Coordinates of C-alpha atoms and ligand atoms in Angstrom, one line a residue:
M1 CA -81.1 51.6 -50.0
I2 CA -83.9 51.1 -47.3
R3 CA -83.6 48.4 -47.4
A4 CA -80.2 47.4 -47.9
A5 CA -79.4 49.9 -44.9
A6 CA -82.0 47.6 -43.1
L7 CA -80.0 45.0 -43.7
A8 CA -77.2 46.2 -42.4
L9 CA -78.4 46.4 -38.8
L10 CA -80.4 42.8 -38.7
L11 CA -76.8 42.2 -39.2
A12 CA -75.0 44.2 -37.0
L13 CA -77.9 43.2 -34.2
A14 CA -77.1 39.8 -35.3
P15 CA -76.2 37.0 -32.2
A16 CA -72.4 36.4 -32.5
S17 CA -72.5 33.0 -33.9
I18 CA -74.3 34.2 -37.5
H19 CA -70.8 36.9 -37.9
A20 CA -68.5 34.0 -36.5
Q21 CA -70.0 31.5 -39.6
G22 CA -67.9 34.6 -41.6
V23 CA -64.4 34.5 -39.6
R24 CA -62.0 32.4 -42.3
A25 CA -63.9 34.8 -45.0
Q26 CA -63.0 37.8 -43.8
G27 CA -59.7 37.2 -42.7
A28 CA -57.6 39.5 -40.2
A29 CA -60.6 41.9 -40.2
A30 CA -63.0 39.0 -39.1
P31 CA -65.9 41.1 -36.9
A32 CA -65.6 42.2 -33.2
A33 CA -69.2 39.8 -32.5
A34 CA -66.7 36.9 -33.7
W35 CA -64.3 37.3 -29.9
A36 CA -66.9 38.7 -27.5
A37 CA -69.2 34.6 -29.3
L38 CA -65.5 32.9 -28.6
P39 CA -65.8 31.0 -24.6
G40 CA -62.6 30.7 -23.6
P41 CA -58.7 31.4 -24.5
L42 CA -55.9 29.7 -26.6
A43 CA -54.6 27.1 -24.5
G44 CA -50.0 27.5 -23.7
P45 CA -48.0 29.9 -22.5
P46 CA -48.9 33.5 -22.8
R47 CA -48.6 35.2 -26.5
I48 CA -49.9 39.0 -26.4
V49 CA -49.7 39.5 -30.4
G50 CA -49.9 44.0 -30.7
H51 CA -50.5 46.4 -28.8
T52 CA -54.1 47.4 -26.6
G53 CA -55.8 48.7 -29.1
L54 CA -54.9 46.2 -31.7
G55 CA -54.5 43.2 -30.9
C56 CA -54.9 39.9 -28.8
I57 CA -54.0 37.3 -26.6
A58 CA -53.5 33.4 -25.9
G59 CA -52.8 32.4 -22.5
A60 CA -55.1 34.7 -21.0
V61 CA -55.9 33.9 -17.7
S62 CA -59.1 34.8 -15.5
L63 CA -59.8 36.9 -12.3
P64 CA -61.1 35.1 -10.3
A65 CA -64.6 36.5 -9.9
D66 CA -63.9 36.6 -6.2
G67 CA -61.3 37.0 -3.9
P68 CA -59.7 39.3 -1.2
G69 CA -60.3 42.9 -1.7
W70 CA -62.0 42.6 -5.2
Q71 CA -65.5 41.3 -5.9
A72 CA -65.9 41.2 -10.5
V73 CA -69.1 43.3 -12.3
R74 CA -70.5 42.1 -15.2
L75 CA -69.6 38.5 -15.3
S76 CA -71.9 38.4 -18.1
R77 CA -69.9 39.8 -20.4
N78 CA -66.6 37.1 -20.0
R79 CA -64.5 40.2 -19.7
T80 CA -62.5 39.0 -16.5
W81 CA -59.6 37.8 -19.3
G82 CA -55.5 38.8 -19.6
H83 CA -52.7 38.6 -19.4
P84 CA -51.2 36.2 -16.0
A85 CA -49.5 40.2 -15.1
L86 CA -52.5 41.7 -15.7
V87 CA -54.3 39.6 -13.1
A88 CA -51.4 39.5 -10.7
A89 CA -52.1 43.2 -10.5
L90 CA -55.2 43.6 -10.2
R91 CA -54.2 40.4 -7.4
D92 CA -51.6 43.3 -6.1
L93 CA -54.0 46.1 -5.5
A94 CA -56.4 45.1 -4.1
A95 CA -54.4 43.6 -1.7
L96 CA -53.0 46.9 -0.9
A97 CA -55.8 48.5 -1.1
R98 CA -57.1 46.7 2.4
A99 CA -54.2 46.8 3.5
Q100 CA -54.6 50.7 3.2
G101 CA -58.7 49.9 4.8
L102 CA -59.7 51.2 2.1
P103 CA -63.2 48.2 1.2
T104 CA -63.7 45.8 -1.3
L105 CA -63.0 47.0 -4.5
W106 CA -65.4 46.3 -7.5
I107 CA -63.2 45.6 -11.0
G108 CA -64.3 45.8 -14.2
D109 CA -63.8 44.7 -17.4
L110 CA -60.3 43.5 -18.5
G111 CA -60.6 41.6 -21.4
Q112 CA -62.6 39.0 -24.3
P113 CA -61.1 34.9 -23.9
R114 CA -58.4 35.8 -25.9
G115 CA -58.8 39.8 -26.4
G116 CA -59.2 41.1 -29.9
P117 CA -62.4 43.9 -30.1
M118 CA -65.1 44.4 -28.0
P119 CA -68.7 44.6 -30.3
Y120 CA -69.5 48.0 -27.2
G121 CA -67.9 48.9 -24.7
H122 CA -63.6 50.1 -25.7
A123 CA -61.8 50.4 -28.1
S124 CA -59.0 49.4 -26.5
H125 CA -58.6 46.0 -23.3
Q126 CA -57.8 44.2 -26.8
A127 CA -54.1 42.5 -25.8
G128 CA -54.5 41.4 -21.9
L129 CA -53.5 44.4 -20.4
D130 CA -56.4 46.4 -19.8
A131 CA -58.5 46.5 -16.7
D132 CA -61.1 49.0 -15.4
I133 CA -61.7 49.5 -11.7
W134 CA -64.7 51.3 -10.1
L135 CA -64.5 54.2 -8.0
D136 CA -66.3 53.0 -5.3
L137 CA -65.2 53.2 -1.5
S138 CA -68.3 52.3 -0.4
P139 CA -68.8 49.4 1.6
K140 CA -69.9 46.4 0.4
P141 CA -72.3 43.0 0.8
A142 CA -71.0 39.5 -1.2
L143 CA -73.4 40.1 -3.9
S144 CA -75.1 38.1 -5.9
P145 CA -73.1 37.4 -9.6
A146 CA -77.3 38.9 -10.8
A147 CA -76.4 41.7 -8.4
R148 CA -73.2 42.6 -10.0
E149 CA -75.0 42.7 -13.7
A150 CA -76.8 46.0 -12.2
I151 CA -74.3 47.5 -10.5
E152 CA -74.0 51.7 -10.6
V153 CA -71.4 54.0 -9.4
P154 CA -71.8 57.8 -9.3
S155 CA -69.7 60.2 -10.9
L156 CA -66.9 61.8 -9.0
V157 CA -67.3 65.1 -11.7
L158 CA -69.1 68.0 -12.0
P159 CA -71.2 67.8 -14.8
D160 CA -69.4 70.7 -16.3
E161 CA -66.4 68.7 -16.0
S162 CA -64.6 71.8 -14.3
G163 CA -63.6 69.7 -11.1
V164 CA -64.2 67.1 -9.2
D165 CA -68.1 66.9 -7.5
P166 CA -67.0 67.9 -3.9
A167 CA -70.6 65.7 -2.3
R168 CA -68.6 62.8 -3.7
W169 CA -64.4 62.4 -3.9
T170 CA -63.0 62.0 -1.4
P171 CA -58.4 62.4 -0.4
R172 CA -58.9 58.3 -0.7
H173 CA -60.4 58.6 -4.5
G174 CA -56.8 59.6 -4.4
A175 CA -54.2 57.6 -2.5
L176 CA -56.2 54.3 -4.8
I177 CA -55.6 56.1 -7.7
R178 CA -52.2 56.5 -6.3
I179 CA -51.9 52.8 -5.7
A180 CA -52.7 51.7 -8.4
A181 CA -49.8 54.2 -10.6
E182 CA -47.7 52.5 -8.2
L183 CA -47.8 49.1 -9.4
P184 CA -43.6 48.7 -10.6
E185 CA -46.0 46.6 -13.7
V186 CA -48.0 49.6 -14.3
D187 CA -47.4 51.7 -18.0
R188 CA -50.2 53.9 -17.1
I189 CA -54.4 55.1 -15.6
F190 CA -56.9 56.8 -17.5
V191 CA -59.1 58.9 -15.4
N192 CA -61.2 61.7 -16.0
H193 CA -59.7 64.7 -16.7
A194 CA -61.1 66.9 -13.7
I195 CA -59.7 63.6 -11.5
K196 CA -56.6 64.8 -13.1
R197 CA -56.9 68.2 -12.0
E198 CA -57.5 67.0 -8.5
L199 CA -54.4 65.1 -8.2
C200 CA -52.2 68.3 -9.9
R201 CA -53.9 70.5 -7.4
T202 CA -53.8 67.8 -4.2
E203 CA -50.1 66.4 -5.1
A204 CA -48.8 68.5 -7.5
G205 CA -44.2 67.0 -8.1
A206 CA -45.6 63.6 -6.7
A207 CA -44.1 60.7 -9.3
W208 CA -46.5 59.1 -9.6
L209 CA -48.8 61.6 -11.2
H210 CA -46.4 60.9 -14.5
R211 CA -48.9 57.5 -14.6
V212 CA -51.8 59.4 -15.3
R213 CA -53.1 60.1 -17.8
P214 CA -56.9 62.4 -18.6
W215 CA -58.9 61.3 -21.0
R216 CA -63.1 61.9 -20.7
G217 CA -64.7 59.8 -19.0
H218 CA -63.6 57.8 -16.5
D219 CA -65.6 59.8 -14.3
S220 CA -65.6 56.7 -12.0
H221 CA -63.8 54.1 -12.8
M222 CA -59.8 54.5 -13.8
H223 CA -58.8 51.9 -16.7
V224 CA -55.7 50.8 -15.7
R225 CA -53.0 49.7 -18.0
L226 CA -49.9 47.1 -18.0
R227 CA -46.0 48.1 -20.2
C228 CA -46.0 44.7 -22.1
P229 CA -44.7 41.8 -19.7
P230 CA -41.4 40.9 -20.3
G231 CA -40.8 38.3 -22.5
Q232 CA -43.7 39.2 -24.8
A233 CA -41.7 40.3 -28.0
E234 CA -44.9 39.9 -30.5
C235 CA -46.3 42.4 -28.1
K236 CA -45.8 46.3 -29.6
D237 CA -45.9 49.0 -25.7
Q238 CA -47.8 52.9 -26.7
A239 CA -45.4 55.6 -26.9
P240 CA -44.6 56.7 -23.3
V241 CA -45.8 59.4 -21.3
P242 CA -44.1 62.6 -21.0
P243 CA -41.7 63.4 -19.0
G244 CA -43.3 65.0 -15.3
D245 CA -46.5 65.4 -14.0
G246 CA -48.3 66.5 -16.8
C247 CA -50.0 69.2 -14.2
D248 CA -49.3 72.1 -17.0
A249 CA -51.7 73.7 -19.3
S250 CA -52.1 70.6 -22.1
L251 CA -54.9 69.4 -18.5
D252 CA -57.5 73.0 -20.1
W253 CA -57.1 71.3 -23.3
W254 CA -60.1 69.2 -22.3
L255 CA -62.5 71.9 -21.1
S256 CA -62.3 72.7 -24.8
A257 CA -65.1 72.0 -27.2
E258 CA -63.3 70.1 -29.1
A259 CA -61.5 67.7 -26.7
R260 CA -65.9 67.9 -25.5
H261 CA -67.0 67.0 -29.0
P262 CA -64.7 65.7 -30.1
P263 CA -64.9 64.5 -34.2
P264 CA -66.7 60.9 -35.0
R265 CA -64.2 57.9 -36.6
P266 CA -63.6 58.5 -39.8
P267 CA -65.5 56.6 -41.8
G268 CA -64.2 53.3 -43.9
P269 CA -63.1 49.8 -43.3
P270 CA -61.8 49.2 -38.9
P271 CA -58.4 48.9 -38.9
R272 CA -56.6 45.2 -39.5
L273 CA -55.5 43.0 -36.7
P274 CA -52.0 41.4 -37.6
A275 CA -52.6 38.6 -39.3
A276 CA -51.8 35.9 -36.1
C277 CA -54.3 36.8 -34.4
Q278 CA -57.0 35.4 -36.9
A279 CA -54.7 31.7 -36.3
I280 CA -55.4 32.8 -31.9
L281 CA -59.4 33.3 -33.5
E282 CA -59.5 30.6 -35.5
A283 CA -58.3 27.6 -32.7
R284 CA -60.1 25.6 -31.4
Ligands
LIG301 ZN1 -60.9 50.5 -19.0

């Protein structure tokens, strides 16, 4: 029993190449490590299969490491990939932020070269439609790739999550979230529920608040998610955001014990990716 557990642990820690050899045998249940080991995208027109929580993408493009108003960070992860519409939206976000006098943005993970599940860090980001933007508005020098691996952004939220930290939160953070929420391609933005609560306090009734959704974590970054771009017949959108600005009693749930200590995921095999993702994974 102990030996079996030790073997399982060894396999879990094994380099991605070991997992990759087992890809074909495991069909569409190929482990996340096989997706993470792919060095580059599958060339061709963009094609999203599935959804952001269980999907993949062909024809992904990479956000350049540097551009007007942004620096991509943690480049060693090779998670700068997404649908061209995502990269275009991030370019727009950085340009609009710059035009409002906001500093260079640090852009974190988009997705893997062909999307798919990740061995660590995110449950979504699988279909080339998600990106994390750090909520850091300090002026930024041009950092070397090595320095970008170790960036630290403090939380904007109080430890008990009852509100934003008044020593750190500023209306400019809200302005950045608003720019992202008003991008026409955006489906929703995830921020910590305390940030949503603060925006409700200061911006109640604003139409863009509709797209700003409360979640756990996300206290030092926001998560930007696009709708399926036009022409992506195999791409599945999430259920629409409920109508209204979301500034209601539903926000209080996030302070409950149930919300703060969610039960672990039920046991069982991970959900299977759409079958078409297997060909995208294996194509050379
Ligand atoms: Zn994210």
